[in-house]
Coordinates of C-alpha atoms in Angstrom, one line a residue:
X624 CA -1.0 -32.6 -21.4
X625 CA -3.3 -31.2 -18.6
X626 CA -2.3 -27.6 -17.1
X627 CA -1.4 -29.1 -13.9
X628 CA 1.5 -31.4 -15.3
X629 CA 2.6 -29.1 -17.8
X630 CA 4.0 -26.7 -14.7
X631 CA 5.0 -29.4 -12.8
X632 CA 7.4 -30.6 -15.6
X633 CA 8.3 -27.0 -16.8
X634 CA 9.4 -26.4 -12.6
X635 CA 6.0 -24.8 -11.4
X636 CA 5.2 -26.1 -7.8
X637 CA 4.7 -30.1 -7.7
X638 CA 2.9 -32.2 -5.2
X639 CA 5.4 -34.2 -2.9
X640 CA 4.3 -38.0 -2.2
X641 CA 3.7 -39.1 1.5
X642 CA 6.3 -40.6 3.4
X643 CA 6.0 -43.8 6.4
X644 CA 6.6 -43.2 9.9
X645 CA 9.7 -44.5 11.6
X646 CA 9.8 -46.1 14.6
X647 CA 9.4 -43.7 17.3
X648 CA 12.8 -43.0 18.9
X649 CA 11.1 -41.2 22.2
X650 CA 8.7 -41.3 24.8
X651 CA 5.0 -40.0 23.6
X652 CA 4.4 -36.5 23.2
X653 CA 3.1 -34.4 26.2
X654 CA -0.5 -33.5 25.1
X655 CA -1.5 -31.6 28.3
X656 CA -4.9 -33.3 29.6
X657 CA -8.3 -31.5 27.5
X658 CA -6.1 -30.5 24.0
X659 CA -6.6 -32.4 21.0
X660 CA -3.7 -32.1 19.0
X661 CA -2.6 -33.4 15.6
X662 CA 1.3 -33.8 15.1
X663 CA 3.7 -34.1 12.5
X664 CA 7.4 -34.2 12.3
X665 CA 9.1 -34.4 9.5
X666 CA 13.6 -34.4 8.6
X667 CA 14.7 -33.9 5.8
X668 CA 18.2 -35.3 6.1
X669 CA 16.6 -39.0 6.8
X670 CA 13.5 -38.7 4.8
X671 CA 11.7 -40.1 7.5
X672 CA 9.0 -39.0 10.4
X673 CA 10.3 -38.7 14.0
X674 CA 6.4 -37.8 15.0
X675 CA 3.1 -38.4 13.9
X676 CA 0.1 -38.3 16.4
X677 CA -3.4 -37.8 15.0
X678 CA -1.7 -36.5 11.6
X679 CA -5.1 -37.0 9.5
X680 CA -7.4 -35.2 11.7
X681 CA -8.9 -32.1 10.6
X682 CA -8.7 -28.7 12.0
X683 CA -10.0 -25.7 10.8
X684 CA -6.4 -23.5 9.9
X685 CA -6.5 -20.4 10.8
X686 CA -3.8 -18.8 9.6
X687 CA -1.9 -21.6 8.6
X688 CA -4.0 -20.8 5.5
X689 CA -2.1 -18.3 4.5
X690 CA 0.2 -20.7 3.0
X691 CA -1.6 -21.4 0.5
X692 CA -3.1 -18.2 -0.5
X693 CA 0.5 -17.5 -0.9
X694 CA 1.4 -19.9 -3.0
X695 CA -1.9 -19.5 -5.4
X696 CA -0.3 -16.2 -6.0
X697 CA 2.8 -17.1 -6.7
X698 CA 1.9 -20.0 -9.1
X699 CA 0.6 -17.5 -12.0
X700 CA 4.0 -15.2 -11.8
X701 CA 5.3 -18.6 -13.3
X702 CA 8.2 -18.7 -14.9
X703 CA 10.3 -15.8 -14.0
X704 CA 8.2 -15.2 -10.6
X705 CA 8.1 -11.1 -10.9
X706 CA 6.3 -10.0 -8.2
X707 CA 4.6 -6.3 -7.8
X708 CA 5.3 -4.2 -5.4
X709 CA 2.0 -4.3 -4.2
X710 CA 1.8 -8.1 -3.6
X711 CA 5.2 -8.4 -2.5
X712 CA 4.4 -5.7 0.2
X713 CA 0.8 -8.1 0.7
X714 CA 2.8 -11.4 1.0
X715 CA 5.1 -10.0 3.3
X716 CA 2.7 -8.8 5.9
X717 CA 0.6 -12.0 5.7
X718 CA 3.4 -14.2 5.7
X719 CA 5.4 -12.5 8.8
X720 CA 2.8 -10.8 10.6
X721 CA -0.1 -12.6 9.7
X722 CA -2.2 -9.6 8.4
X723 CA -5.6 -10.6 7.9
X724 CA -6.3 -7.6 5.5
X725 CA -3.7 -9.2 3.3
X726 CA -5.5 -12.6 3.4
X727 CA -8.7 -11.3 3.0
X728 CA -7.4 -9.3 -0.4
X729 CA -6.8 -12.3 -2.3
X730 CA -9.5 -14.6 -0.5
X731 CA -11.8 -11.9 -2.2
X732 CA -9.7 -11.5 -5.6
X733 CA -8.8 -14.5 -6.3
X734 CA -11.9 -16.9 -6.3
X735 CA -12.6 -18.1 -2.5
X736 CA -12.8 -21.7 -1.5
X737 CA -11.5 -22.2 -5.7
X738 CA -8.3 -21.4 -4.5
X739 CA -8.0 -24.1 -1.6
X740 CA -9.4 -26.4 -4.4
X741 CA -6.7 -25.5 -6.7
X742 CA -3.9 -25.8 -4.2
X743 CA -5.2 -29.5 -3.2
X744 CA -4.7 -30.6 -6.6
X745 CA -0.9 -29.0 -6.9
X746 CA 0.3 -30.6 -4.0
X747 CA -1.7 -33.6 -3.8
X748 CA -3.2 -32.6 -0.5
X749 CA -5.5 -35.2 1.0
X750 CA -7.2 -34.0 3.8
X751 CA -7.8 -30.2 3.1
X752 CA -11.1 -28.8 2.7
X753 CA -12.2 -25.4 1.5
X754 CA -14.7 -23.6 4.3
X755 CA -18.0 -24.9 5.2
X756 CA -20.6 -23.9 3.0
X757 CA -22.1 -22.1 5.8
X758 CA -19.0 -19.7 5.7
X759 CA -17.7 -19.0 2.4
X760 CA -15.9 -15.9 3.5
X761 CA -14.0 -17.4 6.6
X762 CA -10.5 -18.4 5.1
X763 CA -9.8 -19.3 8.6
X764 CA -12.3 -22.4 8.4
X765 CA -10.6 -24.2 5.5
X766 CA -10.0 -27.5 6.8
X767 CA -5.9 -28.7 7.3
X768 CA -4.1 -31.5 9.0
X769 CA -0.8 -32.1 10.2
X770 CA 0.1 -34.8 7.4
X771 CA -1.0 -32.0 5.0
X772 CA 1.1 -28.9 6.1
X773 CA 4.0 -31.0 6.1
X774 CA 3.5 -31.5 2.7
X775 CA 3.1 -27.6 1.9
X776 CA 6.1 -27.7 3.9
X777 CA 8.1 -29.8 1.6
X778 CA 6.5 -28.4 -1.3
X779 CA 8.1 -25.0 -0.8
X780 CA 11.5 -26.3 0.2
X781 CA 12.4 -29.7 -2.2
X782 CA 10.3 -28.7 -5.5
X783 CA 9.1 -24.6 -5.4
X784 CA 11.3 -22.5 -7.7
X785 CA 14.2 -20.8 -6.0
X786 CA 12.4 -17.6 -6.2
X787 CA 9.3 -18.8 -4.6
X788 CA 11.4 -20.6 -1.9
X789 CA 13.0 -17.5 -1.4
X790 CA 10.0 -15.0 -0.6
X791 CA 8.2 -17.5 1.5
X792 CA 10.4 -18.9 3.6
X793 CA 12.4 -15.6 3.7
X794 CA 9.3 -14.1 5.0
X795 CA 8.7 -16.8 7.4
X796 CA 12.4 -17.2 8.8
X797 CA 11.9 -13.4 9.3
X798 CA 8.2 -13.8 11.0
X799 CA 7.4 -10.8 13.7
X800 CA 6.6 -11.5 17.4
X801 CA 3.8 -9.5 17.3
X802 CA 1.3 -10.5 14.3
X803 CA -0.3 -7.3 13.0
X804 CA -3.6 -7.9 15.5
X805 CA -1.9 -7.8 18.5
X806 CA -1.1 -11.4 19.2
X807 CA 1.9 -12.5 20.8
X808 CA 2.7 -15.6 17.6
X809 CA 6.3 -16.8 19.8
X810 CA 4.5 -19.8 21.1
X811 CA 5.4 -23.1 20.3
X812 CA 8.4 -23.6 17.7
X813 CA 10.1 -19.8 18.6
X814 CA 8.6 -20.7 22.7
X815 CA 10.3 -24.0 22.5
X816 CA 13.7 -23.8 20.4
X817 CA 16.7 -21.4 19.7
X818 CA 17.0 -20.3 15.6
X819 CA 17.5 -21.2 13.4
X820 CA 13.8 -21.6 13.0
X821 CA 10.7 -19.8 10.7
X822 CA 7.0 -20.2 11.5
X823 CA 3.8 -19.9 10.3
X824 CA 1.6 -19.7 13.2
X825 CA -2.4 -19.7 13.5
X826 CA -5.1 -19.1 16.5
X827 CA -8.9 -18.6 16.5
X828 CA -11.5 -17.7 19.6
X829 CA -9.1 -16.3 21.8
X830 CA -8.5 -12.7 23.0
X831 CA -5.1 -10.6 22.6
X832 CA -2.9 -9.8 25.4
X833 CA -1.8 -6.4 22.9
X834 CA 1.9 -7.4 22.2
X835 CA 3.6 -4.0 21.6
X836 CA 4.2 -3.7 17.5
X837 CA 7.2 -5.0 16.5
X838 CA 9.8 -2.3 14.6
X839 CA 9.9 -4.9 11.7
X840 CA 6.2 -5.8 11.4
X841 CA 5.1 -4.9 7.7
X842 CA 2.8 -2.1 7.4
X843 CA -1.2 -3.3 6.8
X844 CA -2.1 -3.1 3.8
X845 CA -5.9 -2.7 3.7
X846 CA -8.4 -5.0 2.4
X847 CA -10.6 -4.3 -0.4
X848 CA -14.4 -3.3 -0.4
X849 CA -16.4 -6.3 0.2
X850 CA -13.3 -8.7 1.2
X851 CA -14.6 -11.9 3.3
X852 CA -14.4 -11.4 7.1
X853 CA -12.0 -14.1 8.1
X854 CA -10.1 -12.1 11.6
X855 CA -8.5 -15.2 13.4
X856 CA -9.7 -13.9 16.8
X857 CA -13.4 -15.0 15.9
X858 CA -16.1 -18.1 15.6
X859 CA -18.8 -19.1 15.4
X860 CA -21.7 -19.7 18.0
X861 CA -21.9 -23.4 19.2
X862 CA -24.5 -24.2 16.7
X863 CA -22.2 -23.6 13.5
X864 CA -21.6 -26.4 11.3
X865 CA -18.2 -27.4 10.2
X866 CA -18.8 -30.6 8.3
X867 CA -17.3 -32.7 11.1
X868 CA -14.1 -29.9 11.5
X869 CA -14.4 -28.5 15.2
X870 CA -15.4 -24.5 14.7
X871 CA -15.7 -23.6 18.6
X872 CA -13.3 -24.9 20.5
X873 CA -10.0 -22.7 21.0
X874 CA -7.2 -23.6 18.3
X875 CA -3.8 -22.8 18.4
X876 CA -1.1 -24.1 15.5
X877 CA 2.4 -23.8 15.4
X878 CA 4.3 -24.9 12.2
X879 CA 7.3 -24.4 10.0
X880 CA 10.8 -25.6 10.2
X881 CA 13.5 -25.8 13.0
X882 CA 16.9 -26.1 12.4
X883 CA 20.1 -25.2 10.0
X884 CA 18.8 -25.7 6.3
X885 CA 15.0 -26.2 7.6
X886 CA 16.1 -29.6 8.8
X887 CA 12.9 -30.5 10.4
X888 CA 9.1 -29.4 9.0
X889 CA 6.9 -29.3 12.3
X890 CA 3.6 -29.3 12.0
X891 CA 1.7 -29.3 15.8
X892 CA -2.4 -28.1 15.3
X893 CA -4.4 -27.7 18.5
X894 CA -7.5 -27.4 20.2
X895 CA -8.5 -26.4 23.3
X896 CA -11.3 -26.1 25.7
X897 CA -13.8 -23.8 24.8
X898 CA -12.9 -20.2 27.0
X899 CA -9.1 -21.1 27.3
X900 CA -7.4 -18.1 27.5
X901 CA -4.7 -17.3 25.1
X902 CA -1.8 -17.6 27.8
X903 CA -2.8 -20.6 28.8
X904 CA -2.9 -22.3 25.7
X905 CA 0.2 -20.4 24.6
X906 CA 2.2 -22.6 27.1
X907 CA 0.7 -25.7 27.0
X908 CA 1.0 -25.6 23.3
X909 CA 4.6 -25.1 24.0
X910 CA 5.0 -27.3 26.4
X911 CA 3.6 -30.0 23.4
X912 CA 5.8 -28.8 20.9
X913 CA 9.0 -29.5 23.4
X914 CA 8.3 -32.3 23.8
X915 CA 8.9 -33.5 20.5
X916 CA 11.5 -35.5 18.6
X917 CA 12.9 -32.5 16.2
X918 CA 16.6 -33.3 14.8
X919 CA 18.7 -30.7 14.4
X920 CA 16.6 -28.7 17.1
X921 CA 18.5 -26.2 20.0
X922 CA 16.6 -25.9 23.4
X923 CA 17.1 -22.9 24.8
X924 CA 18.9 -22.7 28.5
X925 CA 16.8 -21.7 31.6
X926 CA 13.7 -21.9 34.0
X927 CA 10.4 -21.5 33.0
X928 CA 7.7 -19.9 35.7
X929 CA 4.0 -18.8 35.5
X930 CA 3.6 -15.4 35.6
X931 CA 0.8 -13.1 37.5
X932 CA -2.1 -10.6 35.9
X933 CA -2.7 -9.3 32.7
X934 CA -1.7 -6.7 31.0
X935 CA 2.4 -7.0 32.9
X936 CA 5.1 -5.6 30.7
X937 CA 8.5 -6.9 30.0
X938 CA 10.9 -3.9 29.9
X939 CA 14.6 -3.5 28.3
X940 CA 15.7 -2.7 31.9
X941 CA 15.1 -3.8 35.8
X942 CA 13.2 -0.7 36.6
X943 CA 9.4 1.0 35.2
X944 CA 11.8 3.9 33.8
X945 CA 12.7 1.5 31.0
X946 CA 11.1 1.5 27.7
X947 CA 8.5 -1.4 27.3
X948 CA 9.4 -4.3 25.3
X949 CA 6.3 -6.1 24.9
X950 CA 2.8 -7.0 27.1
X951 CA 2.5 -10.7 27.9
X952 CA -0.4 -13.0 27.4
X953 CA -2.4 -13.0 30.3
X954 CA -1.0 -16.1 32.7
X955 CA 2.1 -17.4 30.2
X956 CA 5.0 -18.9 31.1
X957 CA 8.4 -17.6 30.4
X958 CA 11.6 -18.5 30.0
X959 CA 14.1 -17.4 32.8
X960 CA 17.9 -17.2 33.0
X961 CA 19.3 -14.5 35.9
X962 CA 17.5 -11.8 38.0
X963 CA 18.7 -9.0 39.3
X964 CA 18.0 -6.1 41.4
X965 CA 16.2 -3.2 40.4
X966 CA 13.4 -0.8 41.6
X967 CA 10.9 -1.8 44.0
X968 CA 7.3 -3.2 42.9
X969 CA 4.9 -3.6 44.5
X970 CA 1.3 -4.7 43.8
X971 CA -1.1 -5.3 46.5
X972 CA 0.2 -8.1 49.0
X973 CA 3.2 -9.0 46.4
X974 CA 6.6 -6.4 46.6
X975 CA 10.4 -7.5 45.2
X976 CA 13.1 -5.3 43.7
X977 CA 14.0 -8.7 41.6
X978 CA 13.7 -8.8 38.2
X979 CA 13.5 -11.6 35.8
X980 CA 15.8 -11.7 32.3
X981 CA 13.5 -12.9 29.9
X982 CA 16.1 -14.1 27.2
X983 CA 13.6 -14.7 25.0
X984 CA 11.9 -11.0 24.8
X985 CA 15.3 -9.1 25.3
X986 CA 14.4 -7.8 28.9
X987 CA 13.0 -8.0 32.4
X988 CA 10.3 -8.8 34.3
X989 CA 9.3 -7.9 37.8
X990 CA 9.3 -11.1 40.2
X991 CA 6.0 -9.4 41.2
X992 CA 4.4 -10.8 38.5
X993 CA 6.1 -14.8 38.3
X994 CA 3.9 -17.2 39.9
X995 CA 6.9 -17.6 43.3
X996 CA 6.2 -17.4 46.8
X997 CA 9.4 -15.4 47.7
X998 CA 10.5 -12.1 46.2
X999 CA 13.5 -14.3 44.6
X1000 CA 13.2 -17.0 41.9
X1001 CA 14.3 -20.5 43.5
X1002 CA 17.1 -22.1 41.4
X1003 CA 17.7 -18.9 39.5
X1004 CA 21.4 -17.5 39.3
X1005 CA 21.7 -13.3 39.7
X1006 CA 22.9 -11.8 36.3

């Protein structure tokens, strides 16, 4: 009996068989115009797909990867599943916060591009890919679709062992706002739905709008000597070769589960045009994702708006005395329920004492800075 089957019968991780769409019960999804996207929605009460839209095609991961470096680890702890301190601490921070030290540490440890080509044989995976041969360090570049992660999806939740069910969805039901380089990784499933919800989120190319550190955010832990450079924020030049897997334009993924008992796996992978910025693609990525077909999935209550500038600040109170909750992505849209009156803004032409409730980052937001031609928000109730 081959290694492989001898876990799967003993209760190791097994590879979950692919499933046919049914009928689609709602109007296509809302791919904004110049993003490719690859879709897959998956609930597990029916069985059956309420989604699928270009499910097969390739992306390169990002840190969707992260996954399965997880669960590479996790395999060899078989059968008790004691995990040290140290990794624990690892899998924690690269799993919630996406720390790309942490990724990086067992890329490097633990055999490269073998352990994408062990992983594809646990689960049956079909159309993953370890990087190009041109970059053998970038974990990022491993090559995922939609059909795929649902499966790693279902893997973890119908046939992993409680105790590595437990750590990784624990990990991602807990997953930070802020990842560990400064991204903002609330876009998407967290942009588009109330909890219950956990993500696994991944972006490459783009440029942080330096969220403020979450208080839970696990600490780095630091890479070894010689670990693979793999940081999500970077690419390759136009000429790179990615075996028919786009390396240059923008991507943006958002995946994981949405729902009470991780009733629906989502699985939405995007590109976008080459120079996108991060906001942008932020809310049009969102905008995708709620769009969707996802049983068991709350939408939050509100009005969404553009905001102004870079670098603008959400704040636990309506005035600049208030302590700073996060920094938005440059040009994102929020969510809005009330405004209320506060201190007095004003930025060049533009001047409200209005500020926005962002229900969404726990605070406020100067009307200065949402995309409104009056100092008030049309449609907008006061708090």
């Amino acid at each position: 009996m081959s290694l492989t089957v001898t876990l799967s019968v003993l209760g190791a991780l097994t590879a979950v068989p692919a499933l046919a769409a049914s009928p689609r019960p709602s109007p296509d999804p809302d791919v904004p115009t110049g993003v490719t996207a690859g879709v897959a929605v998956f609930d597990r009460s029916t069985g059956r797909f309420t989604e699928l839209l270009n499910e097969e095609r390739q992306f390169r991961s990002a840190s969707v990867v992260k996954l399965l470096l997880a669960l590479d680890v996790l395999w060899d702890l078989w059968p008790g599943y004691p995990v040290p301190a140290e990794d624990r601490a690892r899998l924690e921070a690269m799993l919630r916060s996406s720390d790309d030290a942490a990724a990086s540490h067992y890329w490097s440890q633990r055999g490269g591009s073998l352990i994408i080509e062990r992983m594809v044989t646990r689960l049956g995976l079909t159309g993953t890919a370890p990087p190009p041969a041109t970059h053998p360090g970038f974990w990022g570049y491993t090559a995922l679709t939609a059909s795929d992660t649902v499966r790693i999806y279902r893997d973890v939740l119908d046939s992993a062992p409680a105790p590595v069910r437990d750590l990784v969805m624990g990990a991602l039901h807990r997953s930070t706002r802020c990842a560990d380089d400064g991204y903002d990784q609330y876009f998407g499933i967290p942009s588009a739905f109330t909890g219950p919800w956990a993500v696994k989120q991944g972006w490459s190319g783009f440029t942080s709008g330096g969220c403020t550190a979450d208080a839970g955010t696990p600490a780095r832990v630091a890479a070894p000597a010689g670990a693979g450079s793999a940081h999500d924020a970077l690419k390759p030049g136009p000429s790179a070769a990615g075996g028919g897997v786009d390396l240059v334009s923008e991507a943006l993924h958002s995946t994981g589960t949405v729902g009470a008992d991780d009733r629906s796996i989502v699985a939405v992978l995007t590109l976008h045009p080459d120079g996108t910025p991060y906001g942008t693609a932020y809310s049009r990525l969102s905008r995708l994702v709620d769009s969707l077909d996802v049983p068991g999935a709350q939408r939050p209550l509100g009005v969404r708006f553009a905001t102004l500038g870079s670098g603008v600040r959400v704040r636990a109170g309506a005035t600049t005395d208030s302590a700073v909750v996060t920094t938005l992505p440059a040009g994102v849209e929020v969510l809005v329920t009330c405004q209320k009156q506060g201190r007095r803004i004003t930025d060049g032409a533009r001047s409200s004492d209005w500020w926005a409730h962002l229900p969404q980052y726990g605070g406020y937001l100067t009307n200065v800075y949402v995309d409104t031609p009056s100092d008030r928000l049309p449609g907008v109730p006061v708090c």
